Coordinates of C-alpha atoms in Angstrom, one line a residue:
M1 CA -20.6 33.0 128.9
K2 CA -22.1 30.8 131.4
N3 CA -20.8 31.6 135.9
R4 CA -18.4 28.8 136.9
S5 CA -20.0 25.8 138.2
Q6 CA -20.8 25.8 142.0
T7 CA -19.5 22.8 144.6
T8 CA -21.9 21.6 147.0
V9 CA -22.0 17.8 150.0
I10 CA -24.2 15.8 148.3
T11 CA -26.5 14.6 150.8
A12 CA -26.8 10.8 151.4
T13 CA -30.9 11.1 149.3
R14 CA -29.3 13.0 146.8
R15 CA -26.6 10.7 145.6
A16 CA -29.3 8.0 145.8
Q17 CA -31.6 9.8 143.2
I18 CA -28.5 10.8 141.0
K19 CA -27.8 7.1 140.9
S20 CA -31.4 6.3 140.0
I21 CA -31.8 8.9 137.3
V22 CA -28.9 7.8 135.4
L23 CA -29.8 4.2 135.5
R24 CA -33.5 4.9 134.0
Y25 CA -31.3 5.5 131.2
E26 CA -29.5 2.8 131.2
R27 CA -26.0 4.8 131.5
D28 CA -26.5 6.1 128.2
R29 CA -24.2 9.4 127.0
G30 CA -26.5 9.5 125.0
R31 CA -29.1 10.5 126.9
L32 CA -27.1 12.4 128.8
L33 CA -29.8 15.8 128.0
D34 CA -32.8 13.8 130.0
I35 CA -30.0 13.2 132.8
L36 CA -28.8 16.1 132.8
W37 CA -33.0 17.9 132.5
A38 CA -33.7 15.0 135.1
V39 CA -31.5 15.8 138.1
Q40 CA -31.8 20.0 137.2
A41 CA -35.1 18.9 138.1
K42 CA -35.7 20.0 141.5
P43 CA -32.9 22.6 142.5
G44 CA -32.5 24.1 139.4
Y45 CA -29.5 24.2 138.8
V46 CA -27.3 21.1 138.4
S47 CA -24.3 21.9 140.8
E48 CA -20.5 20.7 140.0
S49 CA -20.4 18.1 142.2
E50 CA -23.4 16.6 141.0
G51 CA -21.3 17.1 137.5
A52 CA -19.0 14.6 138.7
L53 CA -21.1 12.3 140.4
I54 CA -22.9 12.1 137.2
A55 CA -19.5 11.6 135.2
R56 CA -18.8 9.0 137.1
Y57 CA -21.9 7.6 136.5
L58 CA -21.9 7.5 133.2
R59 CA -17.8 6.6 133.2
I60 CA -16.9 9.8 131.5
S61 CA -14.5 13.1 132.8
P62 CA -16.3 15.5 134.6
A63 CA -14.9 18.4 131.6
D64 CA -18.2 16.1 129.5
I65 CA -20.8 17.0 131.6
R66 CA -19.2 20.7 131.9
E67 CA -19.3 21.6 127.9
V68 CA -22.3 20.4 127.5
L69 CA -24.0 21.6 130.3
S70 CA -22.5 25.1 129.8
F71 CA -23.8 25.1 126.0
Y72 CA -26.9 25.4 126.5
H73 CA -29.5 28.4 127.5
F74 CA -32.1 26.5 130.6
F75 CA -29.1 24.2 131.4
H76 CA -28.0 26.3 134.5
E77 CA -23.8 25.4 136.4
Q78 CA -25.5 27.4 139.9
P79 CA -28.8 28.5 141.9
A80 CA -31.2 30.3 138.9
G81 CA -34.1 30.3 141.2
K82 CA -36.9 28.2 142.2
H83 CA -38.4 30.2 139.5
Q84 CA -36.7 30.4 136.2
I85 CA -37.5 33.3 133.8
F86 CA -36.3 34.0 130.6
L87 CA -37.7 37.1 128.1
D88 CA -37.9 36.6 123.9
T89 CA -35.0 39.0 122.8
S90 CA -36.1 38.8 119.6
I91 CA -36.7 42.0 117.1
I92 CA -40.4 41.7 117.3
S93 CA -40.9 41.5 120.7
E94 CA -39.3 43.8 121.7
I95 CA -40.9 46.2 118.9
A96 CA -44.1 45.1 120.1
G97 CA -42.6 45.9 124.2
M98 CA -40.6 44.7 125.5
P99 CA -38.4 47.2 126.5
S100 CA -41.7 47.9 129.4
V101 CA -41.7 44.1 130.7
R102 CA -38.0 43.8 130.8
K103 CA -38.1 47.1 133.4
A104 CA -41.2 46.5 134.6
F105 CA -39.9 42.6 136.0
E106 CA -36.1 44.4 136.9
N107 CA -38.2 46.6 139.0
E108 CA -41.1 43.6 140.4
L109 CA -38.2 41.3 141.7
G110 CA -35.2 44.3 142.2
I111 CA -32.4 42.4 140.3
R112 CA -31.2 43.1 136.7
I113 CA -30.9 40.2 134.0
G114 CA -28.8 37.6 134.7
E115 CA -29.1 38.3 138.4
V116 CA -30.7 35.7 140.9
T117 CA -33.1 37.3 143.9
K118 CA -31.6 37.2 147.3
D119 CA -34.2 34.8 148.5
G120 CA -33.2 32.5 145.9
K121 CA -37.2 32.5 144.2
F122 CA -36.3 33.8 141.6
G123 CA -33.7 34.5 138.0
L124 CA -34.0 36.7 135.6
F125 CA -32.8 35.7 132.4
E126 CA -32.6 36.4 128.3
T127 CA -33.3 35.0 125.4
S128 CA -33.9 34.7 121.9
C129 CA -37.4 34.1 119.9
I130 CA -39.4 31.6 121.8
G131 CA -41.7 31.2 118.8
M132 CA -44.2 33.5 119.9
S133 CA -43.5 35.9 117.8
D134 CA -47.0 36.3 116.7
Q135 CA -48.0 37.0 119.8
G136 CA -45.2 39.1 121.7
P137 CA -44.4 40.9 124.2
A138 CA -43.5 37.2 125.7
A139 CA -42.0 35.3 128.0
L140 CA -41.2 31.5 129.3
I141 CA -42.2 31.2 132.8
D142 CA -40.7 28.0 134.2
L143 CA -40.9 27.0 130.6
I144 CA -44.5 27.7 130.2
P145 CA -44.9 30.2 127.7
F146 CA -46.9 34.0 128.4
P147 CA -47.9 35.1 125.8
K148 CA -49.0 39.0 125.0
L149 CA -47.6 40.2 128.1
R150 CA -48.2 43.9 129.1
A151 CA -45.9 45.7 131.7
S152 CA -48.8 46.2 134.2
A153 CA -49.4 42.4 134.2
V154 CA -45.9 41.2 136.1
P155 CA -47.0 42.3 139.4
G156 CA -49.6 40.2 139.1
I157 CA -47.6 36.9 138.2
I158 CA -45.1 37.8 140.6
R159 CA -47.9 37.9 143.3
K160 CA -49.4 35.1 142.5
L161 CA -45.6 33.2 141.8
R162 CA -45.2 34.5 145.0
S163 CA -47.9 33.2 146.4
G164 CA -47.3 29.3 145.1
K165 CA -49.0 28.6 142.1
K166 CA -48.4 26.9 139.3
A167 CA -47.0 29.0 135.5
G168 CA -49.3 27.0 134.1
K169 CA -52.1 28.0 135.8
I170 CA -51.5 31.8 136.0
A171 CA -50.0 31.4 132.3
S172 CA -52.4 32.8 129.4
P173 CA -53.3 30.9 126.8
V174 CA -51.4 30.3 123.9
V175 CA -53.7 31.4 120.6
S176 CA -53.6 30.0 117.2
G177 CA -52.2 31.9 115.2
V178 CA -53.3 30.2 111.6
R179 CA -55.1 33.0 109.1
K180 CA -54.8 31.9 106.1
L181 CA -54.5 27.7 105.1
G182 CA -55.2 25.8 101.9
P183 CA -55.3 22.1 100.6
F184 CA -52.5 20.6 102.2
F185 CA -53.2 22.0 106.1
G186 CA -57.0 23.2 106.2
A187 CA -58.3 19.5 104.2
Q188 CA -58.6 18.7 107.9
E189 CA -57.2 14.9 106.4
V190 CA -58.0 11.8 108.6
F191 CA -54.8 10.7 110.1
G192 CA -54.0 7.6 108.6
A193 CA -55.1 7.9 105.0
G194 CA -51.2 8.3 103.8
L195 CA -50.5 5.2 106.2
S196 CA -52.9 3.1 105.2
K197 CA -52.1 3.8 101.4
A198 CA -47.9 2.6 102.2
A199 CA -48.6 -0.1 103.9
K200 CA -49.7 -1.6 100.5
Q201 CA -47.0 0.0 98.2
S202 CA -43.0 -1.1 98.4
P203 CA -40.3 0.7 99.8
F204 CA -39.9 2.1 96.2
E205 CA -42.8 3.0 95.5
I206 CA -43.5 5.4 98.4
I207 CA -40.1 7.2 97.5
S208 CA -41.1 7.2 94.3
E209 CA -44.2 9.1 94.9
I210 CA -42.9 11.8 96.6
K211 CA -39.5 11.8 94.3
L212 CA -42.2 12.8 92.3
S213 CA -44.1 15.4 93.7
G214 CA -41.2 17.2 94.4
L215 CA -41.4 17.9 97.6
R216 CA -38.3 19.6 99.5
G217 CA -36.9 19.5 102.3
R218 CA -39.4 23.1 104.4
G219 CA -36.0 23.6 107.1
G220 CA -34.0 25.7 104.4
A221 CA -31.8 23.9 102.7
G222 CA -34.4 22.8 100.5
Y223 CA -33.0 19.8 99.4
S224 CA -34.7 16.3 97.5
T225 CA -37.3 14.8 100.3
G226 CA -37.1 11.8 98.1
A227 CA -33.7 12.0 97.1
K228 CA -33.0 11.9 100.4
W229 CA -35.0 8.7 101.0
E230 CA -33.9 6.8 98.9
L231 CA -30.0 7.9 99.6
C232 CA -30.1 6.8 103.5
A233 CA -32.4 3.1 102.3
N234 CA -29.8 2.5 100.0
F235 CA -26.7 2.3 102.5
Q236 CA -26.2 -0.5 104.6
S237 CA -26.2 -0.7 107.2
P238 CA -28.2 -2.6 110.3
N239 CA -29.0 0.0 111.5
R240 CA -31.1 3.0 110.5
Y241 CA -33.1 5.8 111.7
V242 CA -35.9 9.1 111.6
V243 CA -35.6 12.0 113.1
C244 CA -37.6 15.0 113.2
N245 CA -36.7 18.2 113.2
A246 CA -38.6 20.2 115.9
D247 CA -35.8 23.4 116.5
E248 CA -37.8 26.0 115.1
G249 CA -35.4 28.3 116.2
E250 CA -35.0 30.5 113.2
P251 CA -36.6 34.3 115.2
G252 CA -39.6 35.0 113.9
T253 CA -40.7 31.7 112.7
F254 CA -43.8 29.7 115.2
K255 CA -45.3 27.6 112.1
D256 CA -44.0 24.6 113.8
R257 CA -45.5 25.3 117.3
E258 CA -48.9 25.6 115.8
L259 CA -48.6 22.0 113.1
L260 CA -46.8 20.5 116.6
T261 CA -50.5 21.6 118.1
S262 CA -53.1 21.0 116.0
Q263 CA -51.6 18.4 113.2
A264 CA -49.2 16.1 115.6
D265 CA -51.1 13.1 114.2
L266 CA -49.8 13.5 110.0
M267 CA -46.1 14.2 111.9
F268 CA -46.6 11.8 113.4
E269 CA -47.6 10.2 110.1
G270 CA -45.2 11.0 108.1
M271 CA -42.8 9.5 110.3
S272 CA -43.8 6.5 110.0
I273 CA -44.0 6.2 106.3
A274 CA -40.8 7.2 105.9
A275 CA -39.7 4.7 108.6
R276 CA -41.3 2.4 106.1
A277 CA -39.8 3.6 102.6
I278 CA -36.0 3.5 104.6
G279 CA -36.3 0.7 106.7
A280 CA -36.7 1.9 110.5
K281 CA -37.1 0.8 113.6
E282 CA -36.4 3.8 115.5
G283 CA -37.9 7.4 115.8
I284 CA -37.0 10.6 118.0
L285 CA -38.8 13.6 118.1
Y286 CA -36.2 16.9 118.6
L287 CA -38.5 18.6 120.3
R288 CA -37.0 22.0 121.1
A289 CA -36.9 23.7 125.1
E290 CA -38.7 26.6 124.3
Y291 CA -42.0 24.0 123.4
A292 CA -41.5 21.7 126.4
Y293 CA -45.1 22.8 126.7
L294 CA -46.2 20.1 124.8
Q295 CA -44.3 17.6 125.1
K296 CA -47.5 15.5 126.8
H297 CA -49.3 16.8 124.6
L298 CA -47.4 15.3 121.8
Q299 CA -47.1 12.0 124.5
K300 CA -50.7 11.5 124.1
V301 CA -51.1 11.6 120.4
L302 CA -48.3 9.8 119.8
K303 CA -50.0 6.6 121.8
R304 CA -53.1 7.0 119.6
V305 CA -51.5 6.9 116.1
A306 CA -49.1 3.7 116.9
R307 CA -52.2 2.3 117.9
H308 CA -53.7 2.2 113.4
P309 CA -53.3 -0.6 112.3
S310 CA -50.7 0.2 109.5
W311 CA -48.1 2.2 111.5
G312 CA -45.9 -1.4 111.7
K313 CA -43.0 -2.0 114.3
F314 CA -41.9 2.0 114.9
S315 CA -41.4 3.6 117.4
I316 CA -40.8 7.1 118.4
R317 CA -39.0 8.6 120.9
I318 CA -39.3 12.7 122.0
Q319 CA -36.2 14.1 122.6
L320 CA -36.2 17.7 124.7
G321 CA -33.4 19.7 123.3
A322 CA -31.9 22.1 126.4
G323 CA -32.3 25.7 123.9
A324 CA -29.3 26.3 121.6
Y325 CA -30.1 27.9 118.0
V326 CA -27.4 25.4 116.3
C327 CA -29.5 22.7 117.0
G328 CA -31.3 23.6 113.6
E329 CA -28.3 22.2 112.0
E330 CA -29.2 18.9 111.3
T331 CA -25.5 17.3 112.2
A332 CA -26.0 20.4 115.6
L333 CA -28.8 18.3 116.2
L334 CA -28.0 14.6 115.7
E335 CA -24.7 16.3 118.0
S336 CA -27.6 17.2 120.8
L337 CA -29.0 13.8 120.4
E338 CA -26.0 12.0 121.2
G339 CA -25.5 13.6 124.5
R340 CA -22.8 15.8 123.3
R341 CA -23.0 20.7 122.9
G342 CA -24.9 21.4 119.5
E343 CA -21.6 21.9 116.5
P344 CA -21.7 20.9 113.7
R345 CA -20.4 17.8 112.5
I346 CA -17.7 18.6 109.3
R347 CA -19.1 16.5 106.0
P348 CA -19.2 14.5 104.4
P349 CA -20.5 12.3 105.8
F350 CA -23.8 13.1 105.0
P351 CA -26.1 12.2 108.2
V352 CA -27.9 9.3 105.5
E353 CA -24.9 7.6 105.0
R354 CA -23.6 9.0 109.2
G355 CA -25.9 9.4 110.9
Y356 CA -27.5 9.1 114.1
R357 CA -25.5 7.3 116.6
G358 CA -23.3 5.8 113.2
C359 CA -26.3 4.8 110.9
P360 CA -28.0 6.0 108.0
T361 CA -30.8 9.0 109.4
V362 CA -33.3 11.3 107.7
V363 CA -34.2 14.5 109.0
N364 CA -36.5 16.5 108.1
N365 CA -38.2 19.0 110.3
V366 CA -42.0 19.0 111.2
E367 CA -44.2 21.2 108.4
T368 CA -41.7 18.4 105.6
F369 CA -43.3 15.5 107.5
V370 CA -46.7 16.6 107.5
L371 CA -46.6 16.8 103.9
A372 CA -44.9 13.8 103.7
S373 CA -47.9 12.5 105.2
Q374 CA -51.0 14.3 102.7
I375 CA -48.8 13.5 99.8
L376 CA -49.0 10.0 100.0
A377 CA -52.7 10.6 100.9
K378 CA -53.0 13.1 98.2
G379 CA -51.1 11.6 94.9
A380 CA -48.3 13.6 94.1
G381 CA -50.0 15.2 91.1
A382 CA -52.0 17.4 93.8
F383 CA -49.3 18.6 95.4
S384 CA -47.0 19.0 91.8
V385 CA -49.6 21.1 90.2
L386 CA -49.1 24.0 92.3
G387 CA -46.1 26.4 92.9
T388 CA -43.0 26.7 90.9
E389 CA -40.4 24.6 88.5
K390 CA -38.2 24.6 91.1
S391 CA -40.3 24.6 94.6
K392 CA -43.1 22.2 94.2
G393 CA -46.2 21.9 96.5
T394 CA -47.4 25.0 99.4
R395 CA -45.7 26.3 102.2
L396 CA -46.6 27.9 105.5
L397 CA -45.0 31.2 106.0
S398 CA -44.9 32.9 109.7
I399 CA -46.1 37.0 109.5
S400 CA -45.3 39.1 112.6
G401 CA -44.2 42.7 112.9
D402 CA -45.3 45.9 112.1
V403 CA -49.0 43.2 109.9
A404 CA -52.5 43.8 110.9
K405 CA -52.5 39.8 110.9
P406 CA -50.0 38.2 112.8
G407 CA -50.3 35.0 112.6
I408 CA -50.2 31.3 109.7
Y409 CA -50.7 31.6 106.2
E410 CA -50.3 28.8 103.4
V411 CA -49.2 29.9 100.1
A412 CA -48.6 28.7 97.0
W413 CA -44.6 28.5 96.0
G414 CA -44.7 31.9 94.0
V415 CA -46.4 33.5 96.0
S416 CA -45.8 37.4 95.5
L417 CA -44.0 39.0 98.2
G418 CA -47.1 42.0 96.9
E419 CA -49.2 39.8 97.4
V420 CA -48.0 38.1 101.2
L421 CA -48.1 41.7 102.7
R422 CA -51.5 42.2 100.7
L423 CA -52.0 38.9 102.9
C424 CA -51.2 40.2 106.6
Q425 CA -52.3 44.0 106.1
A426 CA -48.6 45.2 106.0
K427 CA -49.0 48.4 107.8
S428 CA -46.8 51.1 105.9
P429 CA -44.5 48.3 104.9
E430 CA -40.3 49.7 104.4
I431 CA -38.5 46.3 104.9
V432 CA -39.2 42.3 104.7
Q433 CA -37.1 39.8 106.4
V434 CA -37.6 36.8 104.0
G435 CA -36.1 33.5 106.2
G436 CA -34.8 35.0 109.3
P437 CA -31.8 36.9 110.4
S438 CA -29.9 34.2 108.0
G439 CA -32.3 35.0 104.4
L440 CA -33.0 38.2 103.1
C441 CA -33.9 41.7 103.6
V442 CA -35.5 43.2 101.2
S443 CA -37.4 46.5 99.7
A444 CA -40.9 46.1 100.5
N445 CA -41.2 47.8 97.1
D446 CA -40.0 45.0 95.3
T447 CA -43.2 43.4 95.2
R448 CA -43.1 41.9 92.5
R449 CA -40.3 39.3 93.6
Q450 CA -41.8 35.8 94.2
I451 CA -41.6 33.8 97.6
S452 CA -39.0 30.7 96.2
F453 CA -37.2 28.6 96.0
E454 CA -35.5 30.3 92.9
D455 CA -36.5 33.7 94.2
L456 CA -37.1 34.5 97.9
A457 CA -36.2 30.8 100.0
T458 CA -37.6 31.1 103.6
G459 CA -37.7 28.7 106.5
G460 CA -41.3 29.9 106.6
S461 CA -40.1 33.3 108.7
L462 CA -41.2 36.5 106.8
M463 CA -40.7 39.3 109.5
V464 CA -42.2 42.5 108.4
F465 CA -41.5 46.0 109.8
S466 CA -42.6 49.9 108.4
K467 CA -41.1 52.8 107.7
R468 CA -40.5 54.3 111.4
R469 CA -38.4 52.1 112.4
D470 CA -34.7 51.7 112.2
L471 CA -32.4 49.3 110.0
F472 CA -30.0 49.7 112.0
H473 CA -31.6 48.4 115.2
V474 CA -33.5 45.0 113.7
L475 CA -29.6 44.6 112.3
E476 CA -28.2 45.0 115.7
N477 CA -30.9 42.7 117.2
F478 CA -30.0 40.3 114.8
M479 CA -26.2 40.7 115.1
E480 CA -26.8 39.5 118.3
F481 CA -28.4 36.7 118.2
F482 CA -25.8 35.6 115.6
V483 CA -22.8 36.7 118.3
N484 CA -24.5 34.3 121.9
E485 CA -25.9 31.6 118.9
S486 CA -22.5 31.0 117.8
C487 CA -21.6 27.8 118.6
G488 CA -17.7 28.7 118.5
N489 CA -16.6 25.6 116.9
C490 CA -14.6 28.2 114.0
T491 CA -13.0 31.5 114.5
P492 CA -15.1 33.2 111.3
C493 CA -18.4 32.2 113.0
R494 CA -17.7 33.5 115.7
A495 CA -15.8 36.4 115.8
G496 CA -15.8 37.2 112.5
N497 CA -19.8 38.5 113.6
V498 CA -18.7 41.0 116.4
V499 CA -16.7 42.4 114.3
L500 CA -19.9 42.9 112.0
L501 CA -21.5 43.7 115.4
D502 CA -18.7 46.2 117.2
A503 CA -19.6 47.9 113.0
I504 CA -23.5 48.0 113.0
K505 CA -23.2 49.1 116.4
R506 CA -21.3 52.3 115.1
L507 CA -23.7 52.5 112.4
R508 CA -26.3 52.9 114.3
A509 CA -24.5 56.0 116.5
G510 CA -24.0 57.2 113.4
K511 CA -20.4 57.5 113.9
P512 CA -19.2 55.0 111.3
H513 CA -15.1 54.9 111.3
P514 CA -12.7 55.0 108.3
G515 CA -12.7 51.6 106.5
D516 CA -16.1 50.3 108.2
R517 CA -17.4 49.9 104.9
E518 CA -14.7 47.6 103.1
R519 CA -14.4 45.6 106.7
I520 CA -18.1 44.9 106.3
R521 CA -17.9 44.1 103.2
D522 CA -14.7 41.5 103.7
W523 CA -15.6 40.5 106.9
S524 CA -19.1 39.1 105.2
S525 CA -17.1 37.3 103.5
I526 CA -14.9 35.3 105.0
I527 CA -17.5 34.5 107.3
S528 CA -19.4 33.6 104.6
K529 CA -17.2 31.3 102.6
T530 CA -15.3 30.2 105.5
S531 CA -17.6 29.3 108.0
R532 CA -18.0 25.4 108.9
C533 CA -21.4 25.2 108.5
G534 CA -24.6 26.6 107.0
L535 CA -25.5 28.6 109.8
G536 CA -22.5 30.5 110.7
A537 CA -22.7 30.3 106.8
T538 CA -25.8 32.9 106.1
S539 CA -25.1 34.7 109.1
P540 CA -24.3 38.0 107.3
N541 CA -26.5 37.4 104.3
V542 CA -28.9 40.2 106.9
L543 CA -26.5 42.5 106.2
T544 CA -25.1 42.2 103.0
T545 CA -28.7 42.5 101.7
S546 CA -30.4 45.1 103.4
M547 CA -26.3 47.3 102.3
I548 CA -28.4 46.7 98.4
A549 CA -31.5 46.8 99.3
F550 CA -31.5 50.5 100.8
P551 CA -27.8 51.5 99.6
K552 CA -29.3 55.2 100.6
V553 CA -28.8 54.3 104.6
F554 CA -25.4 53.5 104.7
E555 CA -24.2 55.8 102.2
K556 CA -25.3 59.0 104.3
V557 CA -24.1 57.0 106.8
F558 CA -20.7 56.9 105.6
E559 CA -20.6 60.4 104.2
S560 CA -20.8 60.9 108.1
V561 CA -17.0 60.7 108.0
A562 CA -15.4 63.4 106.2
S563 CA -11.9 61.4 105.2
S564 CA -9.9 58.3 105.4
Q565 CA -7.0 60.2 107.1
I566 CA -9.0 61.0 110.6
F567 CA -9.3 57.8 112.5
P568 CA -11.6 58.3 115.9
F569 CA -10.4 59.3 118.6
D570 CA -12.7 59.5 122.2
E571 CA -11.4 62.0 123.6
A572 CA -13.6 61.4 127.1
A573 CA -12.1 57.8 127.6
A574 CA -8.3 59.4 126.4
T575 CA -8.4 61.8 128.9
R576 CA -10.2 59.9 131.2
D577 CA -7.1 59.2 133.5
Y578 CA -5.6 63.2 133.5
N579 CA -8.7 64.2 134.6
L580 CA -9.1 62.3 137.5
A581 CA -5.4 63.5 138.6
V582 CA -6.6 66.6 138.5
K583 CA -9.3 66.4 140.8
K584 CA -7.2 64.5 143.1
V585 CA -3.8 66.7 142.9
N586 CA -7.1 69.9 143.7
R587 CA -9.2 68.8 146.7
P588 CA -8.9 70.3 149.3
S589 CA -6.6 68.6 152.2
V590 CA -8.4 67.4 155.8
K591 CA -5.9 68.4 158.4
R592 CA -6.0 65.9 161.2
A593 CA -6.2 66.7 164.8
P594 CA -2.9 66.8 166.2
R595 CA -2.7 63.6 168.4

């Protein structure tokens, strides 16, 4: 939980600045994230007094401001340092060397995680995966990625920042993570081919081609893209919207980072095609804050592609998120876009009927829009001929962990797990996590299993762990992630994942409690069946599937409990007060000089 906000005296100049920022966004509460980013930019935080002032200008409650500020990782309500350092705590970053990097930062700055230096120049924090699993361990400093960090480099980084150099000037460049591309991401298609074709088609023909291709959303749920567009087009409304979800927060995923860098024109093209299909005039690219460094690049690309003669009357704006995994869920993303906490909505109604600002909205991710542009350019048949019966075409995998060649691979759906492990040159693989922490944990020996919606579905993340890794370490990291990232709206997810995390910690320590096996089973069932959104519902997946994939590992620990009649007893804690009292009684008395 974040600390309470800080009250400050607002100068007349600062008051004028804040009013100017709010007016720049036309007093629109829906642009609250933009307003908070702008207000926070210089001081590094938004004080309670400033939040109250923003609320007054927007004619909403100060509590409305604070609930948003306190929700997102990258907003601060008290001084957080001139330079804000966020260390990537994903399991891939941890096994790549983050512990030594973390220690180096703490030693160099003389502070611990969550603290700010006395001179106010540095704040040191942790965050979940920042989309650099192929180049870890990594950190964000002033929202600039620092890939492939080494502990030995930390003193130099701090020294340069102290001397006044900008983070962007001293960070190593983010290199391309592409290892293997295929027919749809590697063909170097020229921007505009799909758009020009769509301009000659009716909305019905565009949607029919997308449906014929069999394209399913690449965000994880796998809903038919064509069917989604058709539903949205059929709902009566004066306004419709196209939203691109560029909030790939699933740990281990980084393919959208590459697409945003090298194929953003095709992504915007796909959004424009979708707009033509459903009759939308406005679109929004929701960009995760971890990719804020790409914002200027994307603005340039957007300005260029919007000059295409077939672009039409369609405008796109880029909305920067503020750090919240749950915003990857489409209705939570819409809440965030409207300036609120990113909490999932109750469905139905679905976004295609009532989405952004209550209007029919198509939400697809970056990869889906790139593929849509390519399907229009190449034809549905070229896409549907690849893959399996229910998983058409190709998809991108972000592969990381204990492999010789981490990176991005385009594979046809249906590729075997064994072939994927061969491609990335896995090193003594034992555990494979398909689809990120919310996905499935399988044994590397299951080489015949297929990457597909029918078998091993994935939003793109595939993490490999070798025989020398501790399964319970991996599980603990994943469950800590869910505990930290739960929006807290529903009790099963908020409280149940804490119960599971406690159980995993005991398993890792080799000290399970009697009944832990049943406790894990029961709470996993409760969470998966009663959580409000898909992200909460899938949080126990990694635990339940790992128990199936590695039964001997669990049995070995469970069997260490000799009898269910033995209750956990911490002797040291139980006798602590007694021992203190004994020490006090036995302490030598101090003789005082007579007055």
